[in-house]
mmCIF file with all atom_site columns, C-alpha atoms and ligand atoms in Angstrom:
data_model
loop_
_atom_site.group_PDB
_atom_site.id
_atom_site.type_symbol
_atom_site.label_atom_id
_atom_site.label_alt_id
_atom_site.label_comp_id
_atom_site.label_asym_id
_atom_site.label_entity_id
_atom_site.label_seq_id
_atom_site.pdbx_PDB_ins_code
_atom_site.Cartn_x
_atom_site.Cartn_y
_atom_site.Cartn_z
_atom_site.occupancy
_atom_site.B_iso_or_equiv
_atom_site.pdbx_formal_charge
_atom_site.auth_seq_id
_atom_site.auth_comp_id
_atom_site.auth_asym_id
_atom_site.auth_atom_id
_atom_site.pdbx_PDB_model_num
ATOM   1   C  CA  . UNK J 1 1   ? -0.001 -0.002 -0.001 1.00 0.00 ? 41  UNK J CA  1
ATOM   2   C  CA  . UNK J 1 2   ? 1.389  3.345  -0.890 1.00 0.00 ? 42  UNK J CA  1
ATOM   3   C  CA  . UNK J 1 3   ? 1.455  6.207  1.489  1.00 0.00 ? 43  UNK J CA  1
ATOM   4   C  CA  . UNK J 1 4   ? 1.628  9.917  1.331  1.00 0.00 ? 44  UNK J CA  1
ATOM   5   C  CA  . UNK J 1 5   ? 4.237  12.402 2.372  1.00 0.00 ? 45  UNK J CA  1
ATOM   6   C  CA  . UNK J 1 6   ? 3.004  15.076 4.746  1.00 0.00 ? 46  UNK J CA  1
ATOM   7   C  CA  . UNK J 1 7   ? 4.598  18.503 4.621  1.00 0.00 ? 47  UNK J CA  1
ATOM   8   C  CA  . UNK J 1 8   ? 7.133  19.442 7.237  1.00 0.00 ? 48  UNK J CA  1
ATOM   9   C  CA  . UNK J 1 9   ? 7.880  22.793 8.796  1.00 0.00 ? 49  UNK J CA  1
ATOM   10  C  CA  . UNK J 1 10  ? 11.528 23.222 9.689  1.00 0.00 ? 50  UNK J CA  1
ATOM   11  C  CA  . UNK J 1 11  ? 13.594 26.158 10.880 1.00 0.00 ? 51  UNK J CA  1
ATOM   12  C  CA  . UNK J 1 12  ? 16.457 27.391 8.731  1.00 0.00 ? 52  UNK J CA  1
ATOM   13  C  CA  . UNK J 1 13  ? 18.914 25.838 11.160 1.00 0.00 ? 53  UNK J CA  1
ATOM   14  C  CA  . UNK J 1 14  ? 17.305 22.430 10.708 1.00 0.00 ? 54  UNK J CA  1
ATOM   15  C  CA  . UNK J 1 15  ? 15.140 22.112 13.831 1.00 0.00 ? 55  UNK J CA  1
ATOM   16  C  CA  . UNK J 1 16  ? 11.932 20.249 13.030 1.00 0.00 ? 56  UNK J CA  1
ATOM   17  C  CA  . UNK J 1 17  ? 8.871  22.261 14.064 1.00 0.00 ? 57  UNK J CA  1
ATOM   18  C  CA  . UNK J 1 18  ? 6.474  19.607 12.832 1.00 0.00 ? 58  UNK J CA  1
ATOM   19  C  CA  . UNK J 1 19  ? 6.709  16.708 10.377 1.00 0.00 ? 59  UNK J CA  1
ATOM   20  C  CA  . UNK J 1 20  ? 3.043  17.175 9.459  1.00 0.00 ? 60  UNK J CA  1
ATOM   21  C  CA  . UNK J 1 21  ? 1.753  20.686 8.852  1.00 0.00 ? 61  UNK J CA  1
ATOM   22  C  CA  . UNK J 1 22  ? -1.818 19.412 9.046  1.00 0.00 ? 62  UNK J CA  1
ATOM   23  C  CA  . UNK J 1 23  ? -1.373 19.793 12.778 1.00 0.00 ? 63  UNK J CA  1
ATOM   24  C  CA  . UNK J 1 24  ? -1.669 23.537 12.541 1.00 0.00 ? 64  UNK J CA  1
ATOM   25  C  CA  . UNK J 1 25  ? -1.413 23.977 16.313 1.00 0.00 ? 65  UNK J CA  1
ATOM   26  C  CA  . UNK J 1 26  ? 2.263  23.077 16.034 1.00 0.00 ? 66  UNK J CA  1
ATOM   27  C  CA  . UNK J 1 27  ? 3.067  25.620 13.354 1.00 0.00 ? 67  UNK J CA  1
ATOM   28  C  CA  . UNK J 1 28  ? 5.293  28.527 14.142 1.00 0.00 ? 68  UNK J CA  1
ATOM   29  C  CA  . UNK J 1 29  ? 6.876  31.262 12.033 1.00 0.00 ? 69  UNK J CA  1
ATOM   30  C  CA  . UNK J 1 30  ? 9.978  31.222 14.193 1.00 0.00 ? 70  UNK J CA  1
ATOM   31  C  CA  . UNK J 1 31  ? 11.830 28.357 15.810 1.00 0.00 ? 71  UNK J CA  1
ATOM   32  C  CA  . UNK J 1 32  ? 11.144 28.029 19.557 1.00 0.00 ? 72  UNK J CA  1
ATOM   33  C  CA  . UNK J 1 33  ? 14.640 26.642 19.969 1.00 0.00 ? 73  UNK J CA  1
ATOM   34  C  CA  . UNK J 1 34  ? 16.859 29.073 18.036 1.00 0.00 ? 74  UNK J CA  1
ATOM   35  C  CA  . UNK J 1 35  ? 14.457 31.823 16.868 1.00 0.00 ? 75  UNK J CA  1
ATOM   36  C  CA  . UNK J 1 36  ? 15.340 31.288 13.219 1.00 0.00 ? 76  UNK J CA  1
ATOM   37  C  CA  . UNK J 1 37  ? 12.683 31.699 10.560 1.00 0.00 ? 77  UNK J CA  1
ATOM   38  C  CA  . UNK J 1 38  ? 10.834 28.525 9.605  1.00 0.00 ? 78  UNK J CA  1
ATOM   39  C  CA  . UNK J 1 39  ? 10.031 27.191 6.146  1.00 0.00 ? 79  UNK J CA  1
ATOM   40  C  CA  . UNK J 1 40  ? 7.711  24.507 4.821  1.00 0.00 ? 80  UNK J CA  1
ATOM   41  C  CA  . UNK J 1 41  ? 8.651  24.712 1.161  1.00 0.00 ? 81  UNK J CA  1
ATOM   42  C  CA  . UNK J 1 42  ? 11.893 24.669 -0.803 1.00 0.00 ? 82  UNK J CA  1
ATOM   43  C  CA  . UNK J 1 43  ? 13.190 28.282 -1.101 1.00 0.00 ? 83  UNK J CA  1
ATOM   44  C  CA  . UNK J 1 44  ? 14.352 27.511 -4.636 1.00 0.00 ? 84  UNK J CA  1
ATOM   45  C  CA  . UNK J 1 45  ? 11.369 25.833 -6.268 1.00 0.00 ? 85  UNK J CA  1
ATOM   46  C  CA  . UNK J 1 46  ? 8.636  26.216 -3.663 1.00 0.00 ? 86  UNK J CA  1
ATOM   47  C  CA  . UNK J 1 47  ? 7.938  22.465 -3.484 1.00 0.00 ? 87  UNK J CA  1
ATOM   48  C  CA  . UNK J 1 48  ? 6.604  21.460 -0.056 1.00 0.00 ? 88  UNK J CA  1
ATOM   49  C  CA  . UNK J 1 49  ? 9.261  19.926 2.179  1.00 0.00 ? 89  UNK J CA  1
ATOM   50  C  CA  . UNK J 1 50  ? 8.694  16.211 2.609  1.00 0.00 ? 90  UNK J CA  1
ATOM   51  C  CA  . UNK J 1 51  ? 7.537  15.459 6.113  1.00 0.00 ? 91  UNK J CA  1
ATOM   52  C  CA  . UNK J 1 52  ? 6.470  12.207 7.669  1.00 0.00 ? 92  UNK J CA  1
ATOM   53  C  CA  . UNK J 1 53  ? 5.414  9.382  5.384  1.00 0.00 ? 93  UNK J CA  1
ATOM   54  C  CA  . UNK J 1 54  ? 1.936  8.160  6.224  1.00 0.00 ? 94  UNK J CA  1
ATOM   55  C  CA  . UNK J 1 55  ? 0.613  4.816  5.068  1.00 0.00 ? 95  UNK J CA  1
ATOM   56  C  CA  . UNK J 1 56  ? -3.136 4.430  5.581  1.00 0.00 ? 96  UNK J CA  1
ATOM   57  C  CA  . UNK J 1 57  ? -3.918 1.981  8.380  1.00 0.00 ? 97  UNK J CA  1
ATOM   58  C  CA  . UNK J 1 58  ? -0.312 1.764  9.484  1.00 0.00 ? 98  UNK J CA  1
ATOM   59  C  CA  . UNK J 1 59  ? 0.786  3.519  12.590 1.00 0.00 ? 99  UNK J CA  1
ATOM   60  C  CA  . UNK J 1 60  ? 4.455  3.876  12.048 1.00 0.00 ? 100 UNK J CA  1
ATOM   61  C  CA  . UNK J 1 61  ? 6.523  5.113  14.943 1.00 0.00 ? 101 UNK J CA  1
ATOM   62  C  CA  . UNK J 1 62  ? 9.419  6.289  12.909 1.00 0.00 ? 102 UNK J CA  1
ATOM   63  C  CA  . UNK J 1 63  ? 11.592 9.181  13.857 1.00 0.00 ? 103 UNK J CA  1
ATOM   64  C  CA  . UNK J 1 64  ? 11.630 11.957 11.341 1.00 0.00 ? 104 UNK J CA  1
ATOM   65  C  CA  . UNK J 1 65  ? 14.814 13.600 10.223 1.00 0.00 ? 105 UNK J CA  1
ATOM   66  C  CA  . UNK J 1 66  ? 14.728 16.645 7.958  1.00 0.00 ? 106 UNK J CA  1
ATOM   67  C  CA  . UNK J 1 67  ? 15.716 16.025 4.364  1.00 0.00 ? 107 UNK J CA  1
ATOM   68  C  CA  . UNK J 1 68  ? 19.028 17.598 3.380  1.00 0.00 ? 108 UNK J CA  1
ATOM   69  C  CA  . UNK J 1 69  ? 18.138 18.291 -0.234 1.00 0.00 ? 109 UNK J CA  1
ATOM   70  C  CA  . UNK J 1 70  ? 14.909 19.184 -1.997 1.00 0.00 ? 110 UNK J CA  1
ATOM   71  C  CA  . UNK J 1 71  ? 13.550 15.998 -3.567 1.00 0.00 ? 111 UNK J CA  1
ATOM   72  C  CA  . UNK J 1 72  ? 12.203 18.050 -6.435 1.00 0.00 ? 112 UNK J CA  1
ATOM   73  C  CA  . UNK J 1 73  ? 15.045 20.341 -7.529 1.00 0.00 ? 113 UNK J CA  1
ATOM   74  C  CA  . UNK J 1 74  ? 17.948 18.838 -5.619 1.00 0.00 ? 114 UNK J CA  1
ATOM   75  C  CA  . UNK J 1 75  ? 18.946 22.151 -4.058 1.00 0.00 ? 115 UNK J CA  1
ATOM   76  C  CA  . UNK J 1 76  ? 20.362 21.854 -0.543 1.00 0.00 ? 116 UNK J CA  1
ATOM   77  C  CA  . UNK J 1 77  ? 18.024 23.196 2.153  1.00 0.00 ? 117 UNK J CA  1
ATOM   78  C  CA  . UNK J 1 78  ? 19.315 26.155 4.237  1.00 0.00 ? 118 UNK J CA  1
ATOM   79  C  CA  . UNK J 1 79  ? 20.469 23.918 7.095  1.00 0.00 ? 119 UNK J CA  1
ATOM   80  C  CA  . UNK J 1 80  ? 22.465 21.777 4.657  1.00 0.00 ? 120 UNK J CA  1
ATOM   81  C  CA  . UNK J 1 81  ? 23.831 24.820 2.901  1.00 0.00 ? 121 UNK J CA  1
ATOM   82  C  CA  . UNK J 1 82  ? 25.178 26.266 6.170  1.00 0.00 ? 122 UNK J CA  1
ATOM   83  C  CA  . UNK J 1 83  ? 26.885 22.936 6.920  1.00 0.00 ? 123 UNK J CA  1
ATOM   84  C  CA  . UNK J 1 84  ? 28.428 22.911 3.462  1.00 0.00 ? 124 UNK J CA  1
ATOM   85  C  CA  . UNK J 1 85  ? 29.529 26.536 3.790  1.00 0.00 ? 125 UNK J CA  1
ATOM   86  C  CA  . UNK J 1 86  ? 31.179 25.901 7.147  1.00 0.00 ? 126 UNK J CA  1
ATOM   87  C  CA  . UNK J 1 87  ? 33.090 22.946 5.776  1.00 0.00 ? 127 UNK J CA  1
ATOM   88  C  CA  . UNK J 1 88  ? 34.131 24.860 2.717  1.00 0.00 ? 128 UNK J CA  1
ATOM   89  C  CA  . UNK J 1 89  ? 35.410 27.740 4.878  1.00 0.00 ? 129 UNK J CA  1
ATOM   90  C  CA  . UNK J 1 90  ? 37.369 25.307 7.002  1.00 0.00 ? 130 UNK J CA  1
ATOM   91  C  CA  . UNK J 1 91  ? 38.927 23.724 3.929  1.00 0.00 ? 131 UNK J CA  1
ATOM   92  C  CA  . UNK J 1 92  ? 39.971 27.166 2.712  1.00 0.00 ? 132 UNK J CA  1
ATOM   93  C  CA  . UNK J 1 93  ? 41.826 27.771 5.975  1.00 0.00 ? 133 UNK J CA  1
ATOM   94  C  CA  . UNK J 1 94  ? 44.361 25.022 5.346  1.00 0.00 ? 134 UNK J CA  1
ATOM   95  C  CA  . UNK J 1 95  ? 46.695 24.060 2.529  1.00 0.00 ? 135 UNK J CA  1
ATOM   96  C  CA  . UNK J 1 96  ? 47.286 20.380 3.229  1.00 0.00 ? 136 UNK J CA  1
ATOM   97  C  CA  . UNK J 1 97  ? 44.695 19.475 0.622  1.00 0.00 ? 137 UNK J CA  1
ATOM   98  C  CA  . UNK J 1 98  ? 45.160 20.448 -3.005 1.00 0.00 ? 138 UNK J CA  1
ATOM   99  C  CA  . UNK J 1 99  ? 42.384 22.302 -4.833 1.00 0.00 ? 139 UNK J CA  1
ATOM   100 C  CA  . UNK J 1 100 ? 41.440 18.997 -6.476 1.00 0.00 ? 140 UNK J CA  1
ATOM   101 C  CA  . UNK J 1 101 ? 41.223 17.246 -3.136 1.00 0.00 ? 141 UNK J CA  1
ATOM   102 C  CA  . UNK J 1 102 ? 39.100 20.064 -1.719 1.00 0.00 ? 142 UNK J CA  1
ATOM   103 C  CA  . UNK J 1 103 ? 36.688 19.671 -4.607 1.00 0.00 ? 143 UNK J CA  1
ATOM   104 C  CA  . UNK J 1 104 ? 36.534 15.934 -4.042 1.00 0.00 ? 144 UNK J CA  1
ATOM   105 C  CA  . UNK J 1 105 ? 35.951 16.519 -0.355 1.00 0.00 ? 145 UNK J CA  1
ATOM   106 C  CA  . UNK J 1 106 ? 32.988 18.785 -1.080 1.00 0.00 ? 146 UNK J CA  1
ATOM   107 C  CA  . UNK J 1 107 ? 31.576 16.457 -3.724 1.00 0.00 ? 147 UNK J CA  1
ATOM   108 C  CA  . UNK J 1 108 ? 31.631 13.503 -1.319 1.00 0.00 ? 148 UNK J CA  1
ATOM   109 C  CA  . UNK J 1 109 ? 29.475 15.302 1.230  1.00 0.00 ? 149 UNK J CA  1
ATOM   110 C  CA  . UNK J 1 110 ? 26.095 15.064 -0.565 1.00 0.00 ? 150 UNK J CA  1
ATOM   111 C  CA  . UNK J 1 111 ? 26.725 11.340 -1.092 1.00 0.00 ? 151 UNK J CA  1
ATOM   112 C  CA  . UNK J 1 112 ? 27.332 10.568 2.575  1.00 0.00 ? 152 UNK J CA  1
ATOM   113 C  CA  . UNK J 1 113 ? 24.534 12.938 3.671  1.00 0.00 ? 153 UNK J CA  1
ATOM   114 C  CA  . UNK J 1 114 ? 21.997 11.187 1.502  1.00 0.00 ? 154 UNK J CA  1
ATOM   115 C  CA  . UNK J 1 115 ? 23.074 7.644  2.272  1.00 0.00 ? 155 UNK J CA  1
ATOM   116 C  CA  . UNK J 1 116 ? 23.065 6.573  -1.314 1.00 0.00 ? 156 UNK J CA  1
ATOM   117 C  CA  . UNK J 1 117 ? 24.381 3.048  -2.049 1.00 0.00 ? 157 UNK J CA  1
ATOM   118 C  CA  . UNK J 1 118 ? 27.844 4.574  -2.543 1.00 0.00 ? 158 UNK J CA  1
ATOM   119 C  CA  . UNK J 1 119 ? 27.780 6.255  0.855  1.00 0.00 ? 159 UNK J CA  1
ATOM   120 C  CA  . UNK J 1 120 ? 29.994 3.763  2.692  1.00 0.00 ? 160 UNK J CA  1
ATOM   121 C  CA  . UNK J 1 121 ? 32.712 3.659  0.061  1.00 0.00 ? 161 UNK J CA  1
ATOM   122 C  CA  . UNK J 1 122 ? 32.559 7.427  -0.230 1.00 0.00 ? 162 UNK J CA  1
ATOM   123 C  CA  . UNK J 1 123 ? 32.881 7.774  3.538  1.00 0.00 ? 163 UNK J CA  1
ATOM   124 C  CA  . UNK J 1 124 ? 36.057 5.751  3.350  1.00 0.00 ? 164 UNK J CA  1
ATOM   125 C  CA  . UNK J 1 125 ? 37.448 7.980  0.610  1.00 0.00 ? 165 UNK J CA  1
ATOM   126 C  CA  . UNK J 1 126 ? 36.497 11.024 2.660  1.00 0.00 ? 166 UNK J CA  1
ATOM   127 C  CA  . UNK J 1 127 ? 38.295 9.612  5.678  1.00 0.00 ? 167 UNK J CA  1
ATOM   128 C  CA  . UNK J 1 128 ? 41.547 9.528  3.695  1.00 0.00 ? 168 UNK J CA  1
ATOM   129 C  CA  . UNK J 1 129 ? 41.158 13.236 2.933  1.00 0.00 ? 169 UNK J CA  1
ATOM   130 C  CA  . UNK J 1 130 ? 40.123 13.926 6.529  1.00 0.00 ? 170 UNK J CA  1
ATOM   131 C  CA  . UNK J 1 131 ? 43.353 12.349 7.729  1.00 0.00 ? 171 UNK J CA  1
ATOM   132 C  CA  . UNK J 1 132 ? 45.350 14.873 5.726  1.00 0.00 ? 172 UNK J CA  1
ATOM   133 C  CA  . UNK J 1 133 ? 43.744 17.854 7.435  1.00 0.00 ? 173 UNK J CA  1
ATOM   134 C  CA  . UNK J 1 134 ? 45.630 19.700 10.191 1.00 0.00 ? 174 UNK J CA  1
ATOM   135 C  CA  . UNK J 1 135 ? 44.205 18.360 13.467 1.00 0.00 ? 175 UNK J CA  1
ATOM   136 C  CA  . UNK J 1 136 ? 42.452 21.588 14.540 1.00 0.00 ? 176 UNK J CA  1
ATOM   137 C  CA  . UNK J 1 137 ? 40.693 22.007 11.194 1.00 0.00 ? 177 UNK J CA  1
ATOM   138 C  CA  . UNK J 1 138 ? 39.912 18.307 11.126 1.00 0.00 ? 178 UNK J CA  1
ATOM   139 C  CA  . UNK J 1 139 ? 38.252 18.295 14.528 1.00 0.00 ? 179 UNK J CA  1
ATOM   140 C  CA  . UNK J 1 140 ? 36.174 21.399 13.719 1.00 0.00 ? 180 UNK J CA  1
ATOM   141 C  CA  . UNK J 1 141 ? 35.052 19.847 10.458 1.00 0.00 ? 181 UNK J CA  1
ATOM   142 C  CA  . UNK J 1 142 ? 34.227 16.669 12.318 1.00 0.00 ? 182 UNK J CA  1
ATOM   143 C  CA  . UNK J 1 143 ? 31.988 18.604 14.733 1.00 0.00 ? 183 UNK J CA  1
ATOM   144 C  CA  . UNK J 1 144 ? 30.094 20.153 11.836 1.00 0.00 ? 184 UNK J CA  1
ATOM   145 C  CA  . UNK J 1 145 ? 29.639 16.888 9.979  1.00 0.00 ? 185 UNK J CA  1
ATOM   146 C  CA  . UNK J 1 146 ? 28.853 14.630 12.930 1.00 0.00 ? 186 UNK J CA  1
ATOM   147 C  CA  . UNK J 1 147 ? 25.503 16.350 13.464 1.00 0.00 ? 187 UNK J CA  1
ATOM   148 C  CA  . UNK J 1 148 ? 24.218 15.480 10.024 1.00 0.00 ? 188 UNK J CA  1
ATOM   149 C  CA  . UNK J 1 149 ? 25.407 11.963 9.261  1.00 0.00 ? 189 UNK J CA  1
ATOM   150 C  CA  . UNK J 1 150 ? 24.036 8.576  10.277 1.00 0.00 ? 190 UNK J CA  1
ATOM   151 C  CA  . UNK J 1 151 ? 25.607 6.319  12.872 1.00 0.00 ? 191 UNK J CA  1
ATOM   152 C  CA  . UNK J 1 152 ? 26.811 3.832  10.263 1.00 0.00 ? 192 UNK J CA  1
ATOM   153 C  CA  . UNK J 1 153 ? 28.612 6.548  8.281  1.00 0.00 ? 193 UNK J CA  1
ATOM   154 C  CA  . UNK J 1 154 ? 30.016 7.969  11.492 1.00 0.00 ? 194 UNK J CA  1
ATOM   155 C  CA  . UNK J 1 155 ? 31.628 4.606  12.277 1.00 0.00 ? 195 UNK J CA  1
ATOM   156 C  CA  . UNK J 1 156 ? 33.408 4.565  8.927  1.00 0.00 ? 196 UNK J CA  1
ATOM   157 C  CA  . UNK J 1 157 ? 34.386 8.188  8.867  1.00 0.00 ? 197 UNK J CA  1
ATOM   158 C  CA  . UNK J 1 158 ? 35.446 8.581  12.488 1.00 0.00 ? 198 UNK J CA  1
ATOM   159 C  CA  . UNK J 1 159 ? 36.294 5.100  13.748 1.00 0.00 ? 199 UNK J CA  1
HETATM 160 ZN ZN1 . ZN  R 2 .   ? 15.867 26.324 15.159 1.00 0.00 ? 269 ZN  R ZN1 1
HETATM 161 ZN ZN1 . ZN  R 2 .   ? 13.428 22.634 -4.589 1.00 0.00 ? 270 ZN  R ZN1 1
#
């Protein structure tokens, strides 16, 4: 049986306000946690942000995590964009990685964020680049990334 995606409302820093905007009582223009503005559609293409997935007759108790990219246009959501920007700034602060390696580093991120089938192999490749970073930059980058990756990727990337 096929289900339906509800629409989520999420603050620009990635805090979930609600995974189903049908519950209007939960809606809020600003995040109660960090006061950032909230959105319920992709800022690029205006497609509603995928919230919880409801299957009729099935009461799933699944935890909802905000999507990192718009499923419609593929653009990173603001919370993903700020993660990517922070990493990119950190990479610019060091010269252990070549420009090519920096580009690889950045291109690996969407793959491990999205847990595509290549995620684990990519995490391994990313670890090799991580190991080249100066320790201070590396540990800051680790802090930024840890928040947004799954446990299984974490184990590969930061064993
Ligand atoms: Zn927030
Ligand atoms: Zn979009």
